[in-house]
PDB file of C-alpha atoms in Angstrom:
ATOM      1  CA  MET E  17       0.000   0.000   0.000  1.00  0.00           C
ATOM      2  CA  PHE E  18       2.717   2.479   1.006  1.00  0.00           C
ATOM      3  CA  LYS E  19       4.668   1.633  -2.141  1.00  0.00           C
ATOM      4  CA  SER E  20       1.713   2.361  -4.441  1.00  0.00           C
ATOM      5  CA  ILE E  21       0.946   5.667  -2.663  1.00  0.00           C
ATOM      6  CA  PHE E  22       4.599   6.665  -3.007  1.00  0.00           C
ATOM      7  CA  ILE E  23       4.568   5.819  -6.731  1.00  0.00           C
ATOM      8  CA  MET E  24       1.361   7.863  -7.245  1.00  0.00           C
ATOM      9  CA  ILE E  25       2.855  10.876  -5.464  1.00  0.00           C
ATOM     10  CA  PHE E  26       6.071  10.502  -7.458  1.00  0.00           C
ATOM     11  CA  LEU E  27       4.219  10.321 -10.786  1.00  0.00           C
ATOM     12  CA  PHE E  28       1.910  13.222  -9.852  1.00  0.00           C
ATOM     13  CA  SER E  29       4.864  15.423  -8.973  1.00  0.00           C
ATOM     14  CA  PHE E  30       6.281  14.944 -12.474  1.00  0.00           C
ATOM     15  CA  SER E  31       2.982  15.466 -14.241  1.00  0.00           C
ATOM     16  CA  TYR E  32       3.523  19.219 -13.873  1.00  0.00           C
ATOM     17  CA  SER E  33       6.494  20.792 -15.590  1.00  0.00           C
ATOM     18  CA  ASN E  34       8.435  23.694 -14.129  1.00  0.00           C
ATOM     19  CA  GLU E  35       6.661  25.902 -16.690  1.00  0.00           C
ATOM     20  CA  ASP E  36       3.251  24.862 -15.299  1.00  0.00           C
ATOM     21  CA  ILE E  37       4.378  25.786 -11.808  1.00  0.00           C
ATOM     22  CA  LEU E  38       5.742  29.147 -12.998  1.00  0.00           C
ATOM     23  CA  ASN E  39       2.502  29.903 -14.849  1.00  0.00           C
ATOM     24  CA  GLN E  40       0.278  29.531 -11.827  1.00  0.00           C
ATOM     25  CA  ASN E  41      -1.691  32.551 -10.715  1.00  0.00           C
ATOM     26  CA  GLN E  42      -1.270  33.964  -7.209  1.00  0.00           C
ATOM     27  CA  THR E  43      -3.504  35.778  -4.754  1.00  0.00           C
ATOM     28  CA  PHE E  44      -2.454  37.963  -1.835  1.00  0.00           C
ATOM     29  CA  PHE E  45      -4.880  39.068   0.875  1.00  0.00           C
ATOM     30  CA  LEU E  46      -3.860  42.181   2.734  1.00  0.00           C
ATOM     31  CA  PRO E  47      -2.978  43.360   5.279  1.00  0.00           C
ATOM     32  CA  GLN E  48      -2.089  39.794   6.382  1.00  0.00           C
ATOM     33  CA  GLN E  49       0.119  39.191   3.334  1.00  0.00           C
ATOM     34  CA  GLY E  50       1.241  42.784   2.876  1.00  0.00           C
ATOM     35  CA  ASN E  51       4.957  42.061   3.224  1.00  0.00           C
ATOM     36  CA  GLU E  52       4.796  39.142   0.789  1.00  0.00           C
ATOM     37  CA  ALA E  53       2.901  41.293  -1.713  1.00  0.00           C
ATOM     38  CA  LYS E  54       5.495  44.093  -1.428  1.00  0.00           C
ATOM     39  CA  ASP E  55       8.319  41.611  -1.887  1.00  0.00           C
ATOM     40  CA  LYS E  56       6.628  40.117  -4.950  1.00  0.00           C
ATOM     41  CA  ILE E  57       6.172  43.544  -6.571  1.00  0.00           C
ATOM     42  CA  VAL E  58       9.823  44.442  -5.948  1.00  0.00           C
ATOM     43  CA  GLU E  59      10.858  41.070  -7.384  1.00  0.00           C
ATOM     44  CA  LEU E  60       8.780  41.692 -10.511  1.00  0.00           C
ATOM     45  CA  ILE E  61      10.281  45.161 -10.970  1.00  0.00           C
ATOM     46  CA  LEU E  62      13.818  43.825 -10.517  1.00  0.00           C
ATOM     47  CA  THR E  63      13.350  40.886 -12.884  1.00  0.00           C
ATOM     48  CA  SER E  64      11.588  42.771 -15.682  1.00  0.00           C
ATOM     49  CA  LYS E  65      13.583  42.643 -18.874  1.00  0.00           C
ATOM     50  CA  GLU E  66      11.713  44.944 -21.286  1.00  0.00           C
ATOM     51  CA  SER E  67       8.775  46.898 -19.930  1.00  0.00           C
ATOM     52  CA  ILE E  68       6.695  47.859 -16.930  1.00  0.00           C
ATOM     53  CA  LYS E  69       3.310  49.533 -17.348  1.00  0.00           C
ATOM     54  CA  ILE E  70       1.395  50.750 -14.322  1.00  0.00           C
ATOM     55  CA  SER E  71      -2.037  52.328 -14.117  1.00  0.00           C
ATOM     56  CA  MET E  72      -2.592  53.378 -10.527  1.00  0.00           C
ATOM     57  CA  TYR E  73      -5.153  55.582  -8.826  1.00  0.00           C
ATOM     58  CA  ASN E  74      -3.015  56.325  -5.776  1.00  0.00           C
ATOM     59  CA  PHE E  75       0.756  55.832  -5.937  1.00  0.00           C
ATOM     60  CA  SER E  76       2.826  57.214  -3.072  1.00  0.00           C
ATOM     61  CA  TYR E  77       5.012  54.260  -2.045  1.00  0.00           C
ATOM     62  CA  LYS E  78       8.570  55.597  -2.332  1.00  0.00           C
ATOM     63  CA  LYS E  79      10.288  52.200  -2.341  1.00  0.00           C
ATOM     64  CA  PHE E  80       8.442  51.227  -5.548  1.00  0.00           C
ATOM     65  CA  ALA E  81       9.198  54.614  -7.119  1.00  0.00           C
ATOM     66  CA  LYS E  82      12.925  54.152  -6.437  1.00  0.00           C
ATOM     67  CA  GLU E  83      12.882  50.619  -7.878  1.00  0.00           C
ATOM     68  CA  LEU E  84      11.048  51.850 -11.003  1.00  0.00           C
ATOM     69  CA  ALA E  85      13.541  54.698 -11.469  1.00  0.00           C
ATOM     70  CA  GLU E  86      16.394  52.194 -11.159  1.00  0.00           C
ATOM     71  CA  ALA E  87      14.733  49.876 -13.691  1.00  0.00           C
ATOM     72  CA  SER E  88      14.395  52.800 -16.079  1.00  0.00           C
ATOM     73  CA  THR E  89      18.133  53.550 -15.829  1.00  0.00           C
ATOM     74  CA  LYS E  90      18.795  49.914 -16.813  1.00  0.00           C
ATOM     75  CA  GLY E  91      16.887  50.400 -20.068  1.00  0.00           C
ATOM     76  CA  ILE E  92      13.530  48.975 -18.981  1.00  0.00           C
ATOM     77  CA  LYS E  93      10.691  50.961 -20.568  1.00  0.00           C
ATOM     78  CA  VAL E  94       8.646  52.186 -17.591  1.00  0.00           C
ATOM     79  CA  GLU E  95       5.306  53.877 -18.189  1.00  0.00           C
ATOM     80  CA  LEU E  96       2.801  55.093 -15.623  1.00  0.00           C
ATOM     81  CA  ILE E  97      -0.782  56.231 -15.901  1.00  0.00           C
ATOM     82  CA  LEU E  98      -1.802  58.249 -12.848  1.00  0.00           C
ATOM     83  CA  ASP E  99      -4.970  59.966 -11.664  1.00  0.00           C
ATOM     84  CA  LYS E 100      -4.937  63.748 -12.169  1.00  0.00           C
ATOM     85  CA  GLU E 101      -6.548  64.626  -8.821  1.00  0.00           C
ATOM     86  CA  LYS E 102      -4.196  62.373  -6.843  1.00  0.00           C
ATOM     87  CA  VAL E 103      -1.161  63.868  -8.592  1.00  0.00           C
ATOM     88  CA  GLU E 104      -2.452  67.382  -7.829  1.00  0.00           C
ATOM     89  CA  GLU E 105      -2.930  66.440  -4.139  1.00  0.00           C
ATOM     90  CA  ASP E 106       0.594  65.061  -3.784  1.00  0.00           C
ATOM     91  CA  ASN E 107       3.018  65.375  -6.674  1.00  0.00           C
ATOM     92  CA  ASP E 108       6.243  64.206  -4.981  1.00  0.00           C
ATOM     93  CA  ILE E 109       6.247  60.746  -6.590  1.00  0.00           C
ATOM     94  CA  TYR E 110       5.130  62.228  -9.910  1.00  0.00           C
ATOM     95  CA  LYS E 111       8.023  64.714  -9.922  1.00  0.00           C
ATOM     96  CA  TYR E 112      10.527  62.085  -8.809  1.00  0.00           C
ATOM     97  CA  LEU E 113       9.516  59.632 -11.536  1.00  0.00           C
ATOM     98  CA  LYS E 114       9.296  62.326 -14.217  1.00  0.00           C
ATOM     99  CA  ASN E 115      12.757  63.610 -13.243  1.00  0.00           C
ATOM    100  CA  ASN E 116      14.058  60.063 -13.649  1.00  0.00           C
ATOM    101  CA  GLY E 117      12.894  59.844 -17.252  1.00  0.00           C
ATOM    102  CA  ILE E 118       9.744  57.817 -16.719  1.00  0.00           C
ATOM    103  CA  ASN E 119       6.875  58.466 -19.118  1.00  0.00           C
ATOM    104  CA  ILE E 120       3.749  59.461 -17.190  1.00  0.00           C
ATOM    105  CA  ILE E 121       0.298  59.817 -18.678  1.00  0.00           C
ATOM    106  CA  ILE E 122      -2.433  61.758 -16.890  1.00  0.00           C
ATOM    107  CA  PRO E 123      -5.875  60.955 -18.367  1.00  0.00           C
ATOM    108  CA  LYS E 124      -8.621  63.574 -18.496  1.00  0.00           C
ATOM    109  CA  LYS E 125     -11.179  61.354 -16.762  1.00  0.00           C
ATOM    110  CA  LYS E 126     -10.898  59.925 -13.269  1.00  0.00           C
ATOM    111  CA  LEU E 127      -8.518  56.973 -13.168  1.00  0.00           C
ATOM    112  CA  HIS E 128      -9.393  54.428 -10.502  1.00  0.00           C
ATOM    113  CA  THR E 129      -7.463  51.405 -11.776  1.00  0.00           C
ATOM    114  CA  LYS E 130      -4.892  49.357  -9.881  1.00  0.00           C
ATOM    115  CA  ILE E 131      -2.953  47.555 -12.609  1.00  0.00           C
ATOM    116  CA  ALA E 132       0.692  46.646 -13.176  1.00  0.00           C
ATOM    117  CA  LEU E 133       2.008  44.740 -16.172  1.00  0.00           C
ATOM    118  CA  PHE E 134       5.515  43.317 -16.320  1.00  0.00           C
ATOM    119  CA  ASP E 135       7.060  42.419 -19.700  1.00  0.00           C
ATOM    120  CA  ASN E 136       3.534  41.973 -21.077  1.00  0.00           C
ATOM    121  CA  LYS E 137       3.538  38.563 -19.353  1.00  0.00           C
ATOM    122  CA  ILE E 138       2.607  39.072 -15.705  1.00  0.00           C
ATOM    123  CA  LEU E 139      -0.420  41.118 -14.688  1.00  0.00           C
ATOM    124  CA  LEU E 140      -1.174  42.487 -11.231  1.00  0.00           C
ATOM    125  CA  ILE E 141      -4.733  43.606 -10.652  1.00  0.00           C
ATOM    126  CA  GLY E 142      -6.946  44.099  -7.633  1.00  0.00           C
ATOM    127  CA  SER E 143      -8.043  46.685  -5.116  1.00  0.00           C
ATOM    128  CA  LEU E 144      -4.531  47.597  -3.971  1.00  0.00           C
ATOM    129  CA  ASN E 145      -3.209  51.128  -4.416  1.00  0.00           C
ATOM    130  CA  TRP E 146       0.547  51.474  -4.137  1.00  0.00           C
ATOM    131  CA  THR E 147       0.550  53.318  -0.812  1.00  0.00           C
ATOM    132  CA  LYS E 148       2.110  52.301   2.473  1.00  0.00           C
ATOM    133  CA  GLU E 149      -1.340  52.261   4.098  1.00  0.00           C
ATOM    134  CA  SER E 150      -2.727  49.873   1.493  1.00  0.00           C
ATOM    135  CA  PHE E 151      -0.073  47.291   2.330  1.00  0.00           C
ATOM    136  CA  GLU E 152      -0.184  47.719   6.107  1.00  0.00           C
ATOM    137  CA  ASP E 153      -3.649  48.862   7.186  1.00  0.00           C
ATOM    138  CA  ASN E 154      -6.270  48.142   4.528  1.00  0.00           C
ATOM    139  CA  TYR E 155      -8.164  45.025   3.577  1.00  0.00           C
ATOM    140  CA  GLU E 156      -7.080  44.572  -0.035  1.00  0.00           C
ATOM    141  CA  ILE E 157      -6.662  41.861  -2.638  1.00  0.00           C
ATOM    142  CA  LEU E 158      -3.922  41.494  -5.209  1.00  0.00           C
ATOM    143  CA  LEU E 159      -4.184  39.000  -8.041  1.00  0.00           C
ATOM    144  CA  ILE E 160      -1.205  38.001 -10.138  1.00  0.00           C
ATOM    145  CA  LEU E 161      -2.363  36.594 -13.443  1.00  0.00           C
ATOM    146  CA  LYS E 162      -0.487  35.023 -16.297  1.00  0.00           C
ATOM    147  CA  ASP E 163      -3.486  34.424 -18.541  1.00  0.00           C
ATOM    148  CA  GLU E 164      -2.538  35.479 -22.075  1.00  0.00           C
ATOM    149  CA  LYS E 165      -6.079  36.480 -23.096  1.00  0.00           C
ATOM    150  CA  ILE E 166      -6.603  38.723 -20.067  1.00  0.00           C
ATOM    151  CA  ILE E 167      -3.138  40.242 -20.488  1.00  0.00           C
ATOM    152  CA  ASN E 168      -3.783  41.028 -24.160  1.00  0.00           C
ATOM    153  CA  GLU E 169      -7.094  42.705 -23.276  1.00  0.00           C
ATOM    154  CA  THR E 170      -5.315  44.694 -20.560  1.00  0.00           C
ATOM    155  CA  ILE E 171      -2.608  45.812 -23.010  1.00  0.00           C
ATOM    156  CA  ILE E 172      -5.317  47.140 -25.340  1.00  0.00           C
ATOM    157  CA  PHE E 173      -6.919  48.975 -22.393  1.00  0.00           C
ATOM    158  CA  LEU E 174      -3.631  50.492 -21.217  1.00  0.00           C
ATOM    159  CA  ASN E 175      -2.709  51.553 -24.755  1.00  0.00           C
ATOM    160  CA  SER E 176      -6.021  53.414 -25.041  1.00  0.00           C
ATOM    161  CA  PHE E 177      -4.569  56.136 -22.776  1.00  0.00           C
ATOM    162  CA  LYS E 178      -1.919  57.131 -25.337  1.00  0.00           C
TER     163      LYS E 178
END
């Protein structure tokens, strides 16, 4: 009996390739998983090879801004879409990113999205603004998706701001 269970577990473990494991979606529930979510976002910024597109209602988290500026200096195309009213309330991050050569788009209509796209392959979406409070104090959800269809639809949406 033990031998057959062991064989089933062994065969099951090889039925998924490393690519299957890497393509799994993830969910973070905050504030309980706030630190893990922050770490994951930093990891995605650091490992991006070509592009990072972010559409964020409220972005004031300085650590992410510094990582994005650093990515930009390494030749990663970084583009942000930010809400006009939020930028007018507090423009420190806006000025910092702009001064570091990051393209920023400010739409005419209210922007309430919370989207980040890394290399057009990994999509972050949910209720999470990129503020310190969102990671530490708020009940939020962050979904990391690798679904090609959803990513392609999101790319079309993000490109509509240009």
